[in-house]
Short mmCIF file of C-alpha atoms in Angstrom, two decimals:
data_model
loop_
_atom_site.label_atom_id
_atom_site.label_comp_id
_atom_site.label_asym_id
_atom_site.label_seq_id
_atom_site.Cartn_x
_atom_site.Cartn_y
_atom_site.Cartn_z
CA MET E 23 -129.50 67.79 -148.77
CA THR E 24 -130.52 70.97 -150.39
CA LEU E 25 -131.80 71.21 -153.91
CA PRO E 26 -129.41 72.71 -156.47
CA VAL E 27 -129.98 76.58 -156.83
CA SER E 28 -130.90 75.74 -160.68
CA ILE E 29 -133.95 73.66 -159.66
CA THR E 30 -136.87 76.28 -159.38
CA THR E 31 -139.85 74.45 -160.62
CA VAL E 32 -141.88 71.27 -159.52
CA GLY E 33 -141.04 69.45 -162.93
CA ALA E 34 -137.34 70.11 -162.63
CA ALA E 35 -137.37 68.87 -158.90
CA CYS E 36 -139.37 65.80 -159.62
CA ALA E 37 -136.98 64.81 -162.61
CA HIS E 38 -134.07 65.47 -160.02
CA VAL E 39 -135.35 62.77 -157.68
CA LEU E 40 -135.85 60.16 -160.56
CA LEU E 41 -132.41 60.99 -161.77
CA THR E 42 -130.60 60.55 -158.48
CA PRO E 43 -129.44 56.81 -158.33
CA ASP E 44 -127.94 56.60 -155.03
CA PRO E 45 -130.30 55.13 -152.53
CA HIS E 46 -129.55 57.45 -149.74
CA ASP E 47 -129.03 60.44 -152.13
CA LYS E 48 -132.53 59.64 -153.57
CA LEU E 49 -134.40 59.77 -150.15
CA MET E 50 -132.47 62.90 -149.11
CA ALA E 51 -133.34 64.39 -152.63
CA ALA E 52 -137.10 63.31 -151.91
CA ARG E 53 -137.07 65.22 -148.63
CA ALA E 54 -135.52 68.36 -150.06
CA VAL E 55 -137.97 68.52 -152.87
CA ALA E 56 -140.95 68.01 -150.65
CA ARG E 57 -139.62 70.66 -148.19
CA GLY E 58 -138.92 73.15 -151.06
CA TRP E 59 -142.39 72.88 -152.24
CA ARG E 60 -143.76 73.15 -148.70
CA LEU E 61 -141.74 76.47 -148.14
CA GLY E 62 -142.81 78.00 -151.35
CA ARG E 63 -139.46 77.65 -153.21
CA LEU E 64 -140.71 75.76 -156.42
CA ALA E 65 -143.09 77.20 -158.92
CA HIS E 66 -145.93 75.15 -160.03
CA ARG E 67 -144.58 74.44 -163.32
CA PHE E 68 -144.11 71.50 -165.27
CA ASP E 69 -141.25 72.27 -167.65
CA VAL E 70 -139.19 69.22 -167.56
CA ALA E 71 -140.05 65.86 -169.08
CA MET E 72 -139.86 62.87 -166.75
CA PRO E 73 -137.51 60.17 -167.79
CA ASP E 74 -138.81 56.84 -169.22
CA ARG E 75 -136.89 54.96 -166.26
CA PRO E 76 -135.23 56.39 -163.34
CA SER E 77 -131.71 56.26 -162.51
CA ARG E 78 -130.84 52.98 -160.53
CA PRO E 79 -127.95 52.06 -158.38
CA ALA E 80 -125.62 49.20 -159.41
CA ALA E 81 -127.23 47.09 -156.73
CA PRO E 82 -129.80 45.42 -156.12
CA GLU E 83 -129.67 43.36 -159.45
CA LEU E 84 -133.06 43.65 -160.95
CA LEU E 85 -134.73 40.29 -162.17
CA PRO E 86 -137.96 39.39 -163.76
CA PRO E 87 -140.55 38.47 -161.09
CA ASN E 88 -140.42 34.81 -162.28
CA ARG E 89 -136.50 34.61 -161.67
CA MET E 90 -136.63 35.86 -158.05
CA PRO E 91 -135.38 33.32 -155.50
CA ARG E 92 -137.99 32.04 -153.23
CA ARG E 93 -138.12 33.74 -149.71
CA GLY E 94 -139.39 30.68 -147.85
CA LYS E 95 -141.19 30.77 -144.56
CA ILE E 96 -140.65 34.02 -142.51
CA GLY E 97 -139.78 31.99 -139.41
CA SER E 98 -136.09 31.74 -140.45
CA GLU E 99 -133.66 34.63 -140.23
CA ARG E 100 -132.73 34.45 -143.63
CA SER E 101 -136.39 34.74 -144.92
CA ARG E 102 -137.05 37.59 -142.54
CA VAL E 103 -133.97 39.57 -144.17
CA ALA E 104 -135.39 38.61 -147.63
CA MET E 105 -138.74 39.94 -146.89
CA LEU E 106 -137.36 43.14 -145.35
CA HIS E 107 -135.30 43.67 -148.29
CA ALA E 108 -138.14 43.17 -150.70
CA LEU E 109 -140.11 45.60 -148.89
CA ALA E 110 -137.33 48.21 -148.75
CA HIS E 111 -137.16 47.86 -152.70
CA ILE E 112 -140.91 48.46 -153.02
CA GLU E 113 -140.55 51.75 -150.79
CA PHE E 114 -137.34 52.76 -152.81
CA VAL E 115 -139.26 52.35 -156.13
CA ALA E 116 -142.28 54.07 -154.50
CA ILE E 117 -140.28 57.23 -154.08
CA ASP E 118 -139.83 57.44 -157.86
CA LEU E 119 -143.46 56.54 -158.35
CA ALA E 120 -144.71 59.41 -156.30
CA PHE E 121 -142.35 62.06 -157.85
CA ASP E 122 -143.12 60.70 -161.49
CA LEU E 123 -146.75 61.01 -160.78
CA ILE E 124 -146.46 64.75 -159.83
CA GLY E 125 -143.93 65.61 -162.42
CA ARG E 126 -145.81 63.79 -165.39
CA PHE E 127 -149.41 64.57 -164.48
CA GLY E 128 -149.22 67.41 -161.87
CA GLY E 129 -150.39 69.86 -164.46
CA GLU E 130 -153.60 68.11 -165.16
CA PHE E 131 -154.58 68.76 -161.31
CA PRO E 132 -155.07 71.43 -158.86
CA THR E 133 -152.15 72.40 -156.76
CA ALA E 134 -153.55 70.38 -153.95
CA PHE E 135 -152.59 67.34 -156.01
CA THR E 136 -149.11 68.40 -155.69
CA ASP E 137 -149.39 69.34 -152.00
CA GLN E 138 -150.81 65.70 -151.27
CA TRP E 139 -148.31 63.59 -153.33
CA MET E 140 -145.29 65.56 -152.30
CA GLN E 141 -146.19 64.45 -148.82
CA VAL E 142 -146.49 60.84 -150.15
CA GLY E 143 -143.29 61.03 -151.69
CA ALA E 144 -141.40 62.19 -148.48
CA GLU E 145 -143.36 59.45 -146.63
CA GLU E 146 -142.12 56.81 -149.02
CA ALA E 147 -138.56 58.03 -148.39
CA MET E 148 -139.13 57.88 -144.82
CA HIS E 149 -140.33 54.12 -145.20
CA PHE E 150 -137.18 53.18 -147.31
CA ALA E 151 -135.11 54.80 -144.54
CA LEU E 152 -136.74 52.85 -142.01
CA LEU E 153 -136.56 49.40 -143.75
CA ASP E 154 -132.75 50.14 -144.77
CA ARG E 155 -131.96 50.94 -141.12
CA ARG E 156 -133.57 47.71 -140.02
CA LEU E 157 -131.80 45.62 -142.66
CA ARG E 158 -128.43 47.08 -141.28
CA GLN E 159 -129.65 46.11 -137.74
CA VAL E 160 -130.00 42.58 -138.79
CA GLY E 161 -126.68 42.48 -140.55
CA SER E 162 -127.69 43.20 -144.22
CA HIS E 163 -128.29 46.15 -146.35
CA TYR E 164 -130.26 47.34 -149.33
CA GLY E 165 -128.57 46.13 -152.48
CA ALA E 166 -127.51 42.84 -150.83
CA LEU E 167 -130.16 40.60 -152.56
CA PRO E 168 -131.71 40.78 -156.06
CA ALA E 169 -135.00 42.61 -156.51
CA HIS E 170 -137.79 42.49 -159.20
CA ASP E 171 -138.89 45.39 -161.62
CA GLY E 172 -142.53 44.71 -161.55
CA LEU E 173 -143.62 48.13 -159.91
CA TRP E 174 -141.95 50.19 -162.58
CA GLN E 175 -143.16 48.33 -165.42
CA ALA E 176 -146.62 49.23 -163.94
CA ALA E 177 -145.43 53.00 -164.38
CA GLU E 178 -144.19 52.33 -167.90
CA GLU E 179 -147.78 51.03 -168.93
CA THR E 180 -149.44 53.87 -167.55
CA ALA E 181 -147.24 56.59 -168.43
CA GLY E 182 -149.70 58.15 -170.83
CA ASP E 183 -152.86 58.34 -168.71
CA ALA E 184 -153.13 59.92 -165.38
CA LEU E 185 -156.35 57.97 -164.61
CA ALA E 186 -154.48 54.75 -165.31
CA ARG E 187 -151.73 55.62 -163.20
CA LEU E 188 -153.96 56.41 -160.14
CA ALA E 189 -155.79 53.02 -160.75
CA ILE E 190 -152.86 50.74 -161.11
CA VAL E 191 -150.31 52.24 -158.60
CA PRO E 192 -152.26 53.44 -155.39
CA MET E 193 -155.68 51.68 -156.30
CA VAL E 194 -154.20 48.29 -156.97
CA LEU E 195 -150.62 47.85 -156.01
CA GLU E 196 -150.64 50.07 -152.82
CA ALA E 197 -154.24 48.55 -152.00
CA ARG E 198 -152.68 45.04 -152.15
CA ALA E 199 -150.25 46.02 -149.74
CA LEU E 200 -153.08 46.75 -147.20
CA ASP E 201 -154.42 43.15 -147.89
CA ILE E 202 -151.27 41.39 -147.20
CA THR E 203 -149.24 43.54 -144.52
CA PRO E 204 -151.56 42.38 -141.38
CA ALA E 205 -150.41 38.75 -142.23
CA THR E 206 -146.68 39.91 -142.74
CA VAL E 207 -146.66 41.55 -139.50
CA GLU E 208 -148.08 38.46 -137.71
CA ARG E 209 -145.55 36.27 -139.04
CA PHE E 210 -142.65 38.78 -137.96
CA GLU E 211 -144.01 39.04 -134.59
CA GLY E 212 -144.71 35.12 -134.49
CA ALA E 213 -141.00 34.80 -134.95
CA GLY E 214 -140.03 37.16 -132.25
CA ASP E 215 -139.29 40.22 -134.47
CA MET E 216 -141.43 42.67 -132.72
CA VAL E 217 -139.33 45.72 -134.07
CA SER E 218 -140.04 44.84 -137.64
CA GLY E 219 -143.63 44.35 -136.81
CA ARG E 220 -144.10 47.79 -135.21
CA MET E 221 -142.46 49.25 -138.20
CA LEU E 222 -144.61 47.80 -140.66
CA ARG E 223 -147.81 48.56 -138.79
CA ARG E 224 -146.58 52.37 -138.93
CA ILE E 225 -145.89 51.99 -142.58
CA MET E 226 -149.26 50.38 -143.09
CA ALA E 227 -151.06 53.37 -141.52
CA ASP E 228 -149.49 55.69 -143.88
CA GLU E 229 -150.11 53.41 -146.82
CA ILE E 230 -154.03 53.79 -146.05
CA ARG E 231 -153.68 57.42 -146.49
CA HIS E 232 -151.71 56.91 -149.94
CA VAL E 233 -154.44 54.71 -151.17
CA SER E 234 -156.85 57.38 -150.09
CA ALA E 235 -155.06 60.02 -152.22
CA GLY E 236 -155.12 57.93 -155.19
CA THR E 237 -158.99 57.41 -154.75
CA LYS E 238 -159.67 60.96 -153.90
CA TRP E 239 -157.84 62.19 -157.14
CA PHE E 240 -159.29 59.36 -159.27
CA ALA E 241 -162.77 60.29 -158.31
CA TRP E 242 -162.09 64.10 -158.91
CA ALA E 243 -160.79 63.43 -162.39
CA THR E 244 -163.57 60.82 -163.30
CA ASN E 245 -166.20 63.21 -161.80
CA GLY E 246 -164.74 66.15 -164.02
CA GLN E 247 -164.97 63.87 -167.16
CA GLY E 248 -168.46 62.75 -166.40
CA LEU E 249 -167.46 59.12 -166.03
CA ASP E 250 -168.63 56.39 -163.40
CA ALA E 251 -165.58 56.04 -161.11
CA PRO E 252 -165.91 52.28 -160.11
CA ASN E 253 -166.77 51.25 -163.81
CA HIS E 254 -163.97 53.24 -165.37
CA TYR E 255 -161.53 51.92 -162.63
CA GLN E 256 -162.41 48.37 -163.71
CA LEU E 257 -161.94 49.05 -167.38
CA LEU E 258 -158.44 50.49 -166.82
CA VAL E 259 -157.55 47.65 -164.56
CA LYS E 260 -158.47 45.24 -167.01
CA ARG E 261 -156.63 47.10 -169.76
CA HIS E 262 -153.40 47.92 -167.92
CA PHE E 263 -152.90 45.45 -164.80
CA ARG E 264 -151.04 42.41 -165.85
CA GLY E 265 -151.70 40.67 -162.48
CA ILE E 266 -154.88 39.38 -160.93
CA VAL E 267 -157.12 41.32 -158.32
CA LYS E 268 -157.72 38.57 -156.09
CA PRO E 269 -159.00 38.03 -152.39
CA PRO E 270 -158.63 38.00 -149.53
CA PHE E 271 -159.19 41.70 -149.37
CA ASN E 272 -158.70 43.87 -146.40
CA ASP E 273 -162.03 45.58 -146.71
CA SER E 274 -161.75 47.56 -143.59
CA ALA E 275 -158.55 49.19 -144.55
CA ARG E 276 -159.57 49.76 -148.24
CA ARG E 277 -162.83 51.45 -146.99
CA GLN E 278 -160.85 53.69 -144.65
CA ALA E 279 -158.87 54.67 -147.99
CA GLY E 280 -162.21 55.30 -149.72
CA LEU E 281 -161.66 52.49 -151.84
CA THR E 282 -165.09 50.78 -151.45
CA GLU E 283 -166.00 47.25 -152.70
CA ASP E 284 -167.92 48.28 -155.66
CA PHE E 285 -164.49 49.22 -157.31
CA TYR E 286 -162.73 46.01 -156.81
CA THR E 287 -165.18 42.97 -156.00
CA PRO E 288 -166.48 42.86 -159.82
CA LEU E 289 -162.85 42.28 -160.77
CA ALA E 290 -162.44 39.37 -158.49
CA THR E 291 -165.34 37.22 -159.66
#
């Protein structure tokens, strides 16, 4: 997919991704926008407002988290399909989260911020493509099961504050994925699904870099405002995160991402 010739700025390009509802078209738009930026075809201007909500396909049905059906233990084929579908939905929403972050807040940061988050957005699109392909290999597809809308609720909660967005999305939600993915990999591989296990290991390696990007730019912005980064992170999480920051933590992976224990340990006590 190539970008429409009318799209010449980063702001317009990011809005284009968010307003593309079809999953395949969205991932192709994400790739086209990242490529257009890399090739110098998009001006570093933020002249288009981001939508309050992205356009969504008719399926999956979006439910509140407390109405989602239980997946059960991962040993059954049904539960593995449900887990793959849940992960595919997370990556689908992550495409929009990356481009909304750029389009909504990119003007507050140097161009290197756009460089890094364009790469993140392209990688989230690749993750979705991998998971959607895996779903089809096991006889399902994205949209076959309901999904919850909690990730975008976090985006709405932090729509007015770049630091809050960085704190909650990459530094809480994506960091939580670093905590739970190793056990998920073990469950898939323990059930004999080595293909899904390898795929999740690959995705996790990218997610460490995504958490690192969030931590890096959070530190850049807090330093610029004369704020103590761990203390301000804790304040923002208490103010904007509806869940609980709880152990066990994958301290090693978090440390690789620059998210050290002084950020999150006080929140878990």
